mmCIF file of C-alpha atoms and ligand atoms in Angstrom:
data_model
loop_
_atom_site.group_PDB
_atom_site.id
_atom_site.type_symbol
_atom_site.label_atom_id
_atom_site.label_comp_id
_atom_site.label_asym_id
_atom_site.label_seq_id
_atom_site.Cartn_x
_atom_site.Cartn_y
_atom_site.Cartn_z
ATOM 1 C CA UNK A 29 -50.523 55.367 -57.118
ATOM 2 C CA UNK A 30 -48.413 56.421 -54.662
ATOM 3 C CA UNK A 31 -48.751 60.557 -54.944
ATOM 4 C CA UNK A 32 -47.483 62.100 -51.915
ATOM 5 C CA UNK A 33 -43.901 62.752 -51.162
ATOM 6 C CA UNK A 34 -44.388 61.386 -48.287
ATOM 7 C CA UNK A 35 -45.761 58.358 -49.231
ATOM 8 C CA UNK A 36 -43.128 58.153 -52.003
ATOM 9 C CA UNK A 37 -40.541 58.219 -49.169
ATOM 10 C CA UNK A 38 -42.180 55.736 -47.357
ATOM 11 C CA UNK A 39 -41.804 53.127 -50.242
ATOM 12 C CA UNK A 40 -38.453 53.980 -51.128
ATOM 13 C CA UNK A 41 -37.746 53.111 -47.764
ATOM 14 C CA UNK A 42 -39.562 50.114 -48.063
ATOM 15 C CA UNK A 43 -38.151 49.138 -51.390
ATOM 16 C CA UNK A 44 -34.757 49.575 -49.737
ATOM 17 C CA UNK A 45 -35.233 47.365 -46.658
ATOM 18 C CA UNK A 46 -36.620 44.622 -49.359
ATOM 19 C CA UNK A 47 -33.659 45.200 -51.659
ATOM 20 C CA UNK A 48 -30.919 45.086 -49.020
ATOM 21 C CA UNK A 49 -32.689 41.649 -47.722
ATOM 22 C CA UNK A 50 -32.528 40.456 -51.251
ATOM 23 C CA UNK A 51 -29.030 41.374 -52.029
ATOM 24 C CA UNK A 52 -26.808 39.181 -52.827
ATOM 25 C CA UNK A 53 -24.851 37.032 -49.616
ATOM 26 C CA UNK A 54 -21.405 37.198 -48.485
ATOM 27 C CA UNK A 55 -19.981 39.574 -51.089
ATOM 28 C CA UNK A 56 -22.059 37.463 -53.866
ATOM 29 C CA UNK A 57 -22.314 39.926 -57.411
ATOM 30 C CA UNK A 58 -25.175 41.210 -57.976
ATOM 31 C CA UNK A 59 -25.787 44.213 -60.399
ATOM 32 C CA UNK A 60 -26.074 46.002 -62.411
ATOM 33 C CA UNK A 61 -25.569 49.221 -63.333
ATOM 34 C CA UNK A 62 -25.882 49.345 -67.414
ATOM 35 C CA UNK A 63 -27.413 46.242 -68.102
ATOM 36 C CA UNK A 64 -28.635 46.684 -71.595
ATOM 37 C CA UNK A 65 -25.384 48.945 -72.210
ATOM 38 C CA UNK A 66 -23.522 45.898 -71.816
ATOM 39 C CA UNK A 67 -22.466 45.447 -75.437
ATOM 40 C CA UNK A 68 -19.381 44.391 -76.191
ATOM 41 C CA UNK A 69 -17.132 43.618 -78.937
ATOM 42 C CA UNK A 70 -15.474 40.669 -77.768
ATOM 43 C CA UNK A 71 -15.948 37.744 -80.619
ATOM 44 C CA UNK A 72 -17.702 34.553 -79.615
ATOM 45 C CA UNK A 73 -17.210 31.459 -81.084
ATOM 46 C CA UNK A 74 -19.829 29.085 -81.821
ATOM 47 C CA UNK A 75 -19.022 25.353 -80.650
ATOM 48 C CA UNK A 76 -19.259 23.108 -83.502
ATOM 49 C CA UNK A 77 -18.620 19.440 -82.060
ATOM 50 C CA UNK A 78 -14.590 18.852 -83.198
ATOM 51 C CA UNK A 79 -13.667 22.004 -85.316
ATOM 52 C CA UNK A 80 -10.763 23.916 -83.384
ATOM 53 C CA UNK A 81 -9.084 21.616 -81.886
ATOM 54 C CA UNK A 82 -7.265 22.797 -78.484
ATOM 55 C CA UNK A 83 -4.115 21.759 -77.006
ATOM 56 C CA UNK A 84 -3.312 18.316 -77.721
ATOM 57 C CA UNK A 85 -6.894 16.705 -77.435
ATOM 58 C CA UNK A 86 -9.690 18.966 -75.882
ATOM 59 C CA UNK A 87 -11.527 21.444 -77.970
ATOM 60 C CA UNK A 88 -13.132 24.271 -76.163
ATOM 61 C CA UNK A 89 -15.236 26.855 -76.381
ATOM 62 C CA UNK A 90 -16.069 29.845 -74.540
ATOM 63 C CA UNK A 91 -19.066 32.369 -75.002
ATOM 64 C CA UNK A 92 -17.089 35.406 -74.153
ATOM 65 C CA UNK A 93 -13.919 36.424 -73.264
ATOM 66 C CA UNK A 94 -14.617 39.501 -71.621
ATOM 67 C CA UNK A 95 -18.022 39.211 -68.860
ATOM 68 C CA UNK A 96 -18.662 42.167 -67.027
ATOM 69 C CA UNK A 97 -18.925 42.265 -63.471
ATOM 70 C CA UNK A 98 -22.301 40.500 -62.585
ATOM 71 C CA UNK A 99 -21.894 38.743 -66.145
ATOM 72 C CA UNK A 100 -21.549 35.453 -67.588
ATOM 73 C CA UNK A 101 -20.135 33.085 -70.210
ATOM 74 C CA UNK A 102 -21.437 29.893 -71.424
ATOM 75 C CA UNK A 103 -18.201 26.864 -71.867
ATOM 76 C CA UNK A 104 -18.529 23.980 -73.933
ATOM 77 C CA UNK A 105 -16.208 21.504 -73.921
ATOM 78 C CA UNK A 106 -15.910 18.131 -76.694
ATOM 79 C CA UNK A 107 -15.467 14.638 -76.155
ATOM 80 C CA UNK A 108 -15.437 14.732 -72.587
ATOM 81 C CA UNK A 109 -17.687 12.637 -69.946
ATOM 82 C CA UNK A 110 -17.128 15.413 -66.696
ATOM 83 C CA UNK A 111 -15.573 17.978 -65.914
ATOM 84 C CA UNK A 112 -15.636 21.613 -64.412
ATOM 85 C CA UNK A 113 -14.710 25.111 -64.851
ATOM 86 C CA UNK A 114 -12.921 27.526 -62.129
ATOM 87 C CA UNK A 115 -12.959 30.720 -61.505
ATOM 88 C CA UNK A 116 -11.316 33.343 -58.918
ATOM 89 C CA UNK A 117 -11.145 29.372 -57.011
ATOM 90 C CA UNK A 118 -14.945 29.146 -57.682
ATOM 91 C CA UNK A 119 -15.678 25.830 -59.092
ATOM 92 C CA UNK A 120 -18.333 25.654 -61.737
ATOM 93 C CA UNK A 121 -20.333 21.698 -62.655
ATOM 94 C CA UNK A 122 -19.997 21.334 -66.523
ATOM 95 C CA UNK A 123 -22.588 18.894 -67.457
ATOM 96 C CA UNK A 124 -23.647 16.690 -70.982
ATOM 97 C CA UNK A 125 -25.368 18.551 -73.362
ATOM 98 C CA UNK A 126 -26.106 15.471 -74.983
ATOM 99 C CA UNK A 127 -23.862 15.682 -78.575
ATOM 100 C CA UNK A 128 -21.338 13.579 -76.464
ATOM 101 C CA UNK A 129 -19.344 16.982 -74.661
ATOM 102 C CA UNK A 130 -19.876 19.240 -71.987
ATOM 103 C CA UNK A 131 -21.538 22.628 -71.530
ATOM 104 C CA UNK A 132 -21.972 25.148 -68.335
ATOM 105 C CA UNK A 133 -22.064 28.490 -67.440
ATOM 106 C CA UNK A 134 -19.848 30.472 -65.111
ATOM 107 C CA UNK A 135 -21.177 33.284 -63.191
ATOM 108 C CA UNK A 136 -18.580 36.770 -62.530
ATOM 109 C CA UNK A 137 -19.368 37.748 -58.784
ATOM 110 C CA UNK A 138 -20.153 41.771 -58.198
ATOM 111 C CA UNK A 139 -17.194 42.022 -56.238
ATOM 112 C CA UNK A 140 -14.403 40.026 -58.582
ATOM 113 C CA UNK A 141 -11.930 42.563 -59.572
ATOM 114 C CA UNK A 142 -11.803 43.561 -62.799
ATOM 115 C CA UNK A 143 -8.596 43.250 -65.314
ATOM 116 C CA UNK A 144 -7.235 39.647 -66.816
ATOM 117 C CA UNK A 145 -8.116 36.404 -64.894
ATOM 118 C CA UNK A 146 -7.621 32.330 -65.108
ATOM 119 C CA UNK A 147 -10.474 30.792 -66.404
ATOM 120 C CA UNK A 148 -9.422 26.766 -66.150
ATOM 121 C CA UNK A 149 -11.525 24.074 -67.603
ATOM 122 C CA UNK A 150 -10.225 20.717 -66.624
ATOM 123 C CA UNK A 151 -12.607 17.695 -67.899
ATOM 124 C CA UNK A 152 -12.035 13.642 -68.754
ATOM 125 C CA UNK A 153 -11.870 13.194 -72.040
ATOM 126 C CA UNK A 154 -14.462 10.139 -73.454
ATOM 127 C CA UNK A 155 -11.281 8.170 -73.505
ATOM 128 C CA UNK A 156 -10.614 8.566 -69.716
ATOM 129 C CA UNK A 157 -8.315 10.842 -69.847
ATOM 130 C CA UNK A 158 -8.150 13.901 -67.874
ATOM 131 C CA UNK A 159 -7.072 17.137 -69.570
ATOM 132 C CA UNK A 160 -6.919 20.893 -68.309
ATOM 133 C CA UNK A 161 -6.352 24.087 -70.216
ATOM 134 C CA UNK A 162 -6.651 27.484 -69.456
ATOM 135 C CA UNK A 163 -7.911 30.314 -71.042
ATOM 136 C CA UNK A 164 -7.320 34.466 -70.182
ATOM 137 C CA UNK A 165 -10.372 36.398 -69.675
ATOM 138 C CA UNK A 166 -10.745 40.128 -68.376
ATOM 139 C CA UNK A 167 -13.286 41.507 -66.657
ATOM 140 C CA UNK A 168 -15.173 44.326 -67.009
ATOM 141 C CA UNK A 169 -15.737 46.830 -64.672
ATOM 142 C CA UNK A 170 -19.378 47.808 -64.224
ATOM 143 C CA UNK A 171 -20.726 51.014 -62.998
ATOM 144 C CA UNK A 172 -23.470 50.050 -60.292
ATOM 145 C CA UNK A 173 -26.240 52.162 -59.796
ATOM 146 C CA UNK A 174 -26.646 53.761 -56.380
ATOM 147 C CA UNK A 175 -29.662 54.408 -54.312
ATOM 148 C CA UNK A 176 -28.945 57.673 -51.637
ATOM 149 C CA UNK A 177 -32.032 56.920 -49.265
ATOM 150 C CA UNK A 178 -32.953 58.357 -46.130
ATOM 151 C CA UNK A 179 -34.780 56.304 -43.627
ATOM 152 C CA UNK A 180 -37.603 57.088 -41.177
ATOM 153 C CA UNK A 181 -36.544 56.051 -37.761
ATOM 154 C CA UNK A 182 -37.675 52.351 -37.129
ATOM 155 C CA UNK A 183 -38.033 51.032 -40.829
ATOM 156 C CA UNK A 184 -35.320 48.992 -40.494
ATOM 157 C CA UNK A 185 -36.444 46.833 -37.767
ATOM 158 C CA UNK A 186 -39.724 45.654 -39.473
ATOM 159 C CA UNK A 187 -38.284 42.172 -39.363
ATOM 160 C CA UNK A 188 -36.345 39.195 -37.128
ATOM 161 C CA UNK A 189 -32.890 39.076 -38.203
ATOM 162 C CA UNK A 190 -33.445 35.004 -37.732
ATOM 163 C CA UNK A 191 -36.067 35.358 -39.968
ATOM 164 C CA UNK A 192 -34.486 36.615 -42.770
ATOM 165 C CA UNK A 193 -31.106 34.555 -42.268
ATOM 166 C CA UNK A 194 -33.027 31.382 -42.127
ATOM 167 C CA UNK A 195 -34.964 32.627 -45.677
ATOM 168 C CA UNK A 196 -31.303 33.262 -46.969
ATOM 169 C CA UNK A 197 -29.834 29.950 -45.977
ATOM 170 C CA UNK A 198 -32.265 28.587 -47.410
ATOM 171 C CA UNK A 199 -32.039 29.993 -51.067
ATOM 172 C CA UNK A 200 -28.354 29.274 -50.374
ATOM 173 C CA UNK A 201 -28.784 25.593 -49.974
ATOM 174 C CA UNK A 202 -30.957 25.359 -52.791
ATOM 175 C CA UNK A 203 -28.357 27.457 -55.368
ATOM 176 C CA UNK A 204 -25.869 24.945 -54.686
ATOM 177 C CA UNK A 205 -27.326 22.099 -55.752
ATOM 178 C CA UNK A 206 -26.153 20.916 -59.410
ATOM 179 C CA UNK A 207 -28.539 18.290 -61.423
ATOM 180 C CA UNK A 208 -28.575 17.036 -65.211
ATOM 181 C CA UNK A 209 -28.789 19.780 -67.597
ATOM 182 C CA UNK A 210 -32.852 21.212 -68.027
ATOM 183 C CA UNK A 211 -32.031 24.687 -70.184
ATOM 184 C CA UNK A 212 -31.731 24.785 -73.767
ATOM 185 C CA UNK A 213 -31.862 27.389 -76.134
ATOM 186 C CA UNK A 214 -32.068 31.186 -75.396
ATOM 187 C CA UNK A 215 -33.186 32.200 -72.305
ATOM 188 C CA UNK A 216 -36.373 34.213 -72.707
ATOM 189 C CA UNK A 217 -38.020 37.094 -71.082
ATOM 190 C CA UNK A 218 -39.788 36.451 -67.172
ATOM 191 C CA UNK A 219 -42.726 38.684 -68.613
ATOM 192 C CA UNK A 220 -44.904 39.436 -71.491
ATOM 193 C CA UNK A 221 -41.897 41.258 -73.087
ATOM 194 C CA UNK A 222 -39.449 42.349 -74.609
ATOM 195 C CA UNK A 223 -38.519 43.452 -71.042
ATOM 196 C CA UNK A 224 -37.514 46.961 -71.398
ATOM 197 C CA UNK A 225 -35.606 49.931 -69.423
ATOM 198 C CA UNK A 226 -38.742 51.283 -68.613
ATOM 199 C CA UNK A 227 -40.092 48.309 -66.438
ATOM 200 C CA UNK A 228 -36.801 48.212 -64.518
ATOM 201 C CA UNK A 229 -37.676 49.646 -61.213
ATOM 202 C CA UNK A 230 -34.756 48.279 -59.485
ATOM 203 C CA UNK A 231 -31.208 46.707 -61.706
ATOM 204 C CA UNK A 232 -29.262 44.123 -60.264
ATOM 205 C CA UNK A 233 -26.125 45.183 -58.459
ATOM 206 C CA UNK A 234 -27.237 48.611 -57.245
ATOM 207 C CA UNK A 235 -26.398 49.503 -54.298
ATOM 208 C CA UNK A 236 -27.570 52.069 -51.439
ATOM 209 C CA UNK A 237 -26.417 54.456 -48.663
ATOM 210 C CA UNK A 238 -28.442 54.631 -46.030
ATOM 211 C CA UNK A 239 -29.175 58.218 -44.560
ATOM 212 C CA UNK A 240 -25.744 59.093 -45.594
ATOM 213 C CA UNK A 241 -24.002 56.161 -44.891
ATOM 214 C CA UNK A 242 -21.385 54.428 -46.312
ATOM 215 C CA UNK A 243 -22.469 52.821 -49.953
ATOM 216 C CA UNK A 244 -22.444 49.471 -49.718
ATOM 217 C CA UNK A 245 -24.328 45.748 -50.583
ATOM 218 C CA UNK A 246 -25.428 44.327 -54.255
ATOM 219 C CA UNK A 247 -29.312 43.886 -55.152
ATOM 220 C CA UNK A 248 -29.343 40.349 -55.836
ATOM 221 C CA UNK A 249 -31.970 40.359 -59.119
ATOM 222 C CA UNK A 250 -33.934 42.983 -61.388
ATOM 223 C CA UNK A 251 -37.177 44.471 -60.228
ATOM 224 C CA UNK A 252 -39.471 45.278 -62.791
ATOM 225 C CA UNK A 253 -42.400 47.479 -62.245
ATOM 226 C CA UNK A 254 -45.327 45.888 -63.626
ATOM 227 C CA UNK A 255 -49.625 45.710 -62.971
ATOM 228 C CA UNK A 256 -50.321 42.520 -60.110
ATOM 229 C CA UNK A 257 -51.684 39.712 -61.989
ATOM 230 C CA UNK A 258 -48.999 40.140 -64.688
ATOM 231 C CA UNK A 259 -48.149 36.723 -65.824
ATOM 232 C CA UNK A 260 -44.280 35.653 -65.276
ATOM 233 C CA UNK A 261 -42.659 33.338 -67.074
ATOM 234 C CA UNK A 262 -40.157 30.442 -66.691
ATOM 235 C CA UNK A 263 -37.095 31.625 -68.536
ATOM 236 C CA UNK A 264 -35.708 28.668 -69.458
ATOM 237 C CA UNK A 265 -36.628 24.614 -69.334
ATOM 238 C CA UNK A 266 -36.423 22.583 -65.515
ATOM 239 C CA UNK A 267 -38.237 21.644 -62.776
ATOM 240 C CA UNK A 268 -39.971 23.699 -59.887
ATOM 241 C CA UNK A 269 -38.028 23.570 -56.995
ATOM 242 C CA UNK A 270 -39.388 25.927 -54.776
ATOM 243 C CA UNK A 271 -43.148 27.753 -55.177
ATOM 244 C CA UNK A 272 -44.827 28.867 -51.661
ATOM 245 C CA UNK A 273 -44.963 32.193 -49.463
ATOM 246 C CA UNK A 274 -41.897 33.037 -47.854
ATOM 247 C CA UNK A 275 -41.376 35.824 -45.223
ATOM 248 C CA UNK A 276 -39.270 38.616 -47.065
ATOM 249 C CA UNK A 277 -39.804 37.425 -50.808
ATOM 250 C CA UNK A 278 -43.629 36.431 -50.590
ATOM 251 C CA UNK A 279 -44.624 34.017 -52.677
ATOM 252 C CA UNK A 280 -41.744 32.379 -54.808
ATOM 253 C CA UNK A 281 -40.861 30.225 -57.144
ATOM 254 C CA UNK A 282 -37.270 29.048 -58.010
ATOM 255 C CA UNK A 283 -36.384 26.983 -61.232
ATOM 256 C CA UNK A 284 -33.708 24.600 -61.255
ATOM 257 C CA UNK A 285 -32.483 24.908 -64.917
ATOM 258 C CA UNK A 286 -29.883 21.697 -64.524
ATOM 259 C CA UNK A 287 -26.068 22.385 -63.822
ATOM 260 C CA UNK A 288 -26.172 24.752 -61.353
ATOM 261 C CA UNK A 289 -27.941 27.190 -62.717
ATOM 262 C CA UNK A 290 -31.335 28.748 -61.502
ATOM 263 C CA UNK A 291 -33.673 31.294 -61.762
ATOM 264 C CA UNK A 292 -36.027 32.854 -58.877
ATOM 265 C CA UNK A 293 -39.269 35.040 -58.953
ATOM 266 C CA UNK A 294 -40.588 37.145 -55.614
ATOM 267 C CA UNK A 295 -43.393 38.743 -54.443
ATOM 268 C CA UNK A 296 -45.579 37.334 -57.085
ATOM 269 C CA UNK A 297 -49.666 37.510 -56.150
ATOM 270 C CA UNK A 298 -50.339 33.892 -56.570
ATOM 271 C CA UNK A 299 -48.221 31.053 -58.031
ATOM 272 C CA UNK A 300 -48.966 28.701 -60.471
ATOM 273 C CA UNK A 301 -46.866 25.497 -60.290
ATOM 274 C CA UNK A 302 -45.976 23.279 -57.269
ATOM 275 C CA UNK A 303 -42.786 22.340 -55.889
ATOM 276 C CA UNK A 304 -41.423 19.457 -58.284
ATOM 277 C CA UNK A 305 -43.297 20.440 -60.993
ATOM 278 C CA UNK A 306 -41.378 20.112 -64.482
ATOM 279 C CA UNK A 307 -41.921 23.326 -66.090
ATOM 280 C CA UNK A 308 -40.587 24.882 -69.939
ATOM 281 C CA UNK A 309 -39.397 27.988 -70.923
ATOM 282 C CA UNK A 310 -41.861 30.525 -71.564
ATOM 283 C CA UNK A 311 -44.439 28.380 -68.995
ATOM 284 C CA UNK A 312 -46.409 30.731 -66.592
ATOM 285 C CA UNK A 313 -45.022 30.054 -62.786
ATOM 286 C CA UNK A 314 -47.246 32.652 -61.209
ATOM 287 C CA UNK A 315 -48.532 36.733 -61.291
ATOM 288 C CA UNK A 316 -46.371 39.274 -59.992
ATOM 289 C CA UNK A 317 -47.933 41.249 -57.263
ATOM 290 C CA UNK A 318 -46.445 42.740 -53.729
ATOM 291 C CA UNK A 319 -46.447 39.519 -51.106
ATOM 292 C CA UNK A 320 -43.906 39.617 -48.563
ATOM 293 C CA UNK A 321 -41.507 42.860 -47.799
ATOM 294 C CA UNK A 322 -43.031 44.936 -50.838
ATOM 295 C CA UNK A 323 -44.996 47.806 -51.058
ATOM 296 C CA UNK A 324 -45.660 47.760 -54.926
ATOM 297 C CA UNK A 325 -46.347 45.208 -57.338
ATOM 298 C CA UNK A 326 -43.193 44.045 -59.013
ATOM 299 C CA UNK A 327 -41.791 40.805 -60.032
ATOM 300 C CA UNK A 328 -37.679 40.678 -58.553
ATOM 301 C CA UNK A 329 -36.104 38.036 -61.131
ATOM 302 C CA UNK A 330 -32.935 36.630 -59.719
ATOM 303 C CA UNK A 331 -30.566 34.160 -61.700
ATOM 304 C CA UNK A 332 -27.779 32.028 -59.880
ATOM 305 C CA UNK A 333 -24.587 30.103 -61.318
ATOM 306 C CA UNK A 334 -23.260 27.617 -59.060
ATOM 307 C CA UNK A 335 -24.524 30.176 -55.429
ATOM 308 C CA UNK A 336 -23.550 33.143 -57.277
ATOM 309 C CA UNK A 337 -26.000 36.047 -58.224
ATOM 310 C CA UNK A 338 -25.609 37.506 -61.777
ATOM 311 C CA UNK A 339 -27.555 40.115 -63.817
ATOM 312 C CA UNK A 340 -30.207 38.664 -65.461
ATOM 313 C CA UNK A 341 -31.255 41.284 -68.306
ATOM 314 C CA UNK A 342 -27.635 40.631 -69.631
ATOM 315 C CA UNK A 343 -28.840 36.855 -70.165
ATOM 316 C CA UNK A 344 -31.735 38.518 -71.966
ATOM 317 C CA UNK A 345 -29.767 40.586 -74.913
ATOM 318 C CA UNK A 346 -27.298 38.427 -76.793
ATOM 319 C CA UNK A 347 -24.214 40.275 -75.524
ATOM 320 C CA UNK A 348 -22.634 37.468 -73.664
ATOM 321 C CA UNK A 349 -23.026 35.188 -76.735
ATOM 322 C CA UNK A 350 -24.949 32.662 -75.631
HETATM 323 ZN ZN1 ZN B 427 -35.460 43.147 -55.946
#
């Protein structure tokens, strides 16, 4: 649609004055540069209620051992009423998943370092007790894409700064809120799918130099490429939190999936639930299209762990065994 060079230019400087808007805050992962490469070896085990047993008491279970940058493990814990996980002294709500134990994910920032880490999962026990172990994980180093773009004079000062703090703070405040568990299951595709390579116009993480500047900030989600009026879909079970026009993302919806996690969708053409609306994986939330800071139709899917941006696609393959 967009033949000349010129105009190609044009939205590539667009698409990078939406993209740095979106990326992720204060140092906040993002990423992405292999997403579907992110395959990995590392065994998972399955948490079946009280089969190996942990420590004295507490039996654990961890998705994966080894997350990427931008990745993600799922932790169960048994016989325990509350409890959280922490890591790099990020705290992370684990929540009932309703067998009588304790489930949540935990989110790898863009910007962790990679190599062995403390992951610490400290819970009370159904019997009141409290009881803390800790398990070794090492991070994965992942290659983010870059973006070298040259800007036309001026492009950068389309909008208010205020304007697209107050947005941010916004999203902030809303990715820190924890409530009772709403996911369940695998987390499906945001659009008639299987999501492919092809439709990626944008992976989370990459990052950009700007007319031959230093490379530098995270995208904060995925943009796919696809018609306006595409349908998009919840991925996952919980309740509407946000759904209305906003200045840089257009119109928006957010999904609070329970424990901390949640999922947003931008630019889409027109939505199709309202804020406090309960909705289930798979549910149609709106139709991508190109509101706000776009200059294309494409849906940008973010999902957040406890405030922190992670790579959504990898939620999408199995790799991170959950
Ligand atoms: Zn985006």
């Amino acid at each position: 649609m967009l033949g000349s060079r010129a105009a190609r230019a044009t939205l590539v400087a667009f698409a990078f004055v939406v993209a740095l808007l979106l990326a992720a805050p204060g140092g906040h992962p993002a990423t992405a540069g292999q997403p579907a490469a992110a395959a990995q070896a590392e065994p998972f085990r399955l948490y079946l209620g009280g089969i190996a047993r942990d420590g004295a008491h507490l039996s654990v279970s961890i998705s994966n051992y080894s997350p990427y940058q931008g990745g993600a493990l799922l932790v169960s814990a048994g016989d325990s009423t509350s409890g959280t996980a922490s890591l790099f002294g990020r705290q992370y709500p684990l929540t009932p998943d309703g067998a009588g134990g304790l489930a949540g994910f935990v989110g790898v920032g863009t910007e962790d370092p990679p190599g062995p880490t403390s992951l610490m999962i400290s819970v009370v026990r159904s019997d009141g007790a409290p009881e803390t172990v800790v398990r070794t994980l090492t991070v994965l180093k992942t290659d983010w894409t870059v973006d070298y773009i040259d800007l036309p004079p001026g492009v950068g000062d389309l909008l208010d700064p205020a304007i697209i703090k107050a947005e941010q703070d916004r999203l902030n405040a809303i990715y820190a809120g924890v409530s009772a568990r709403a996911w369940s299951g695998a987390w499906r595709d945001p659009l008639p799918g299987p999501v492919t390579a092809a439709m990626v116009s944008g992976y989370f993480g990459e990052q950009r130099s700007f007319n031959g500047g230093p490379v530098g900030g995270h995208h904060g989600g995925t943009d796919f490429g696809v018609p306006a009026g595409t349908p998009v879909y919840s991925t996952n079970s919980g309740v509407a939190v946000l759904a209305e026009g906003l200045d840089v993302r257009g119109n928006m919806v957010i999904v609070d999936h329970g424990g901390g996690v949640f999922s947003g969708y931008a630019h889409m053409q027109a939505l199709a639930v309202a804020p406090g609306e309960a909705v289930v994986a798979g549910q149609v939330i709106g139709y991508a299209g190109t509101t706000g800071l776009s200059t294309g139709p494409h849906l940008h899917w973010e999902m957040s762990v406890a405030g922190v941006l992670v790579d959504g696609l990898r939620w999408l393959d199995g790799t991170q065994g959950f």
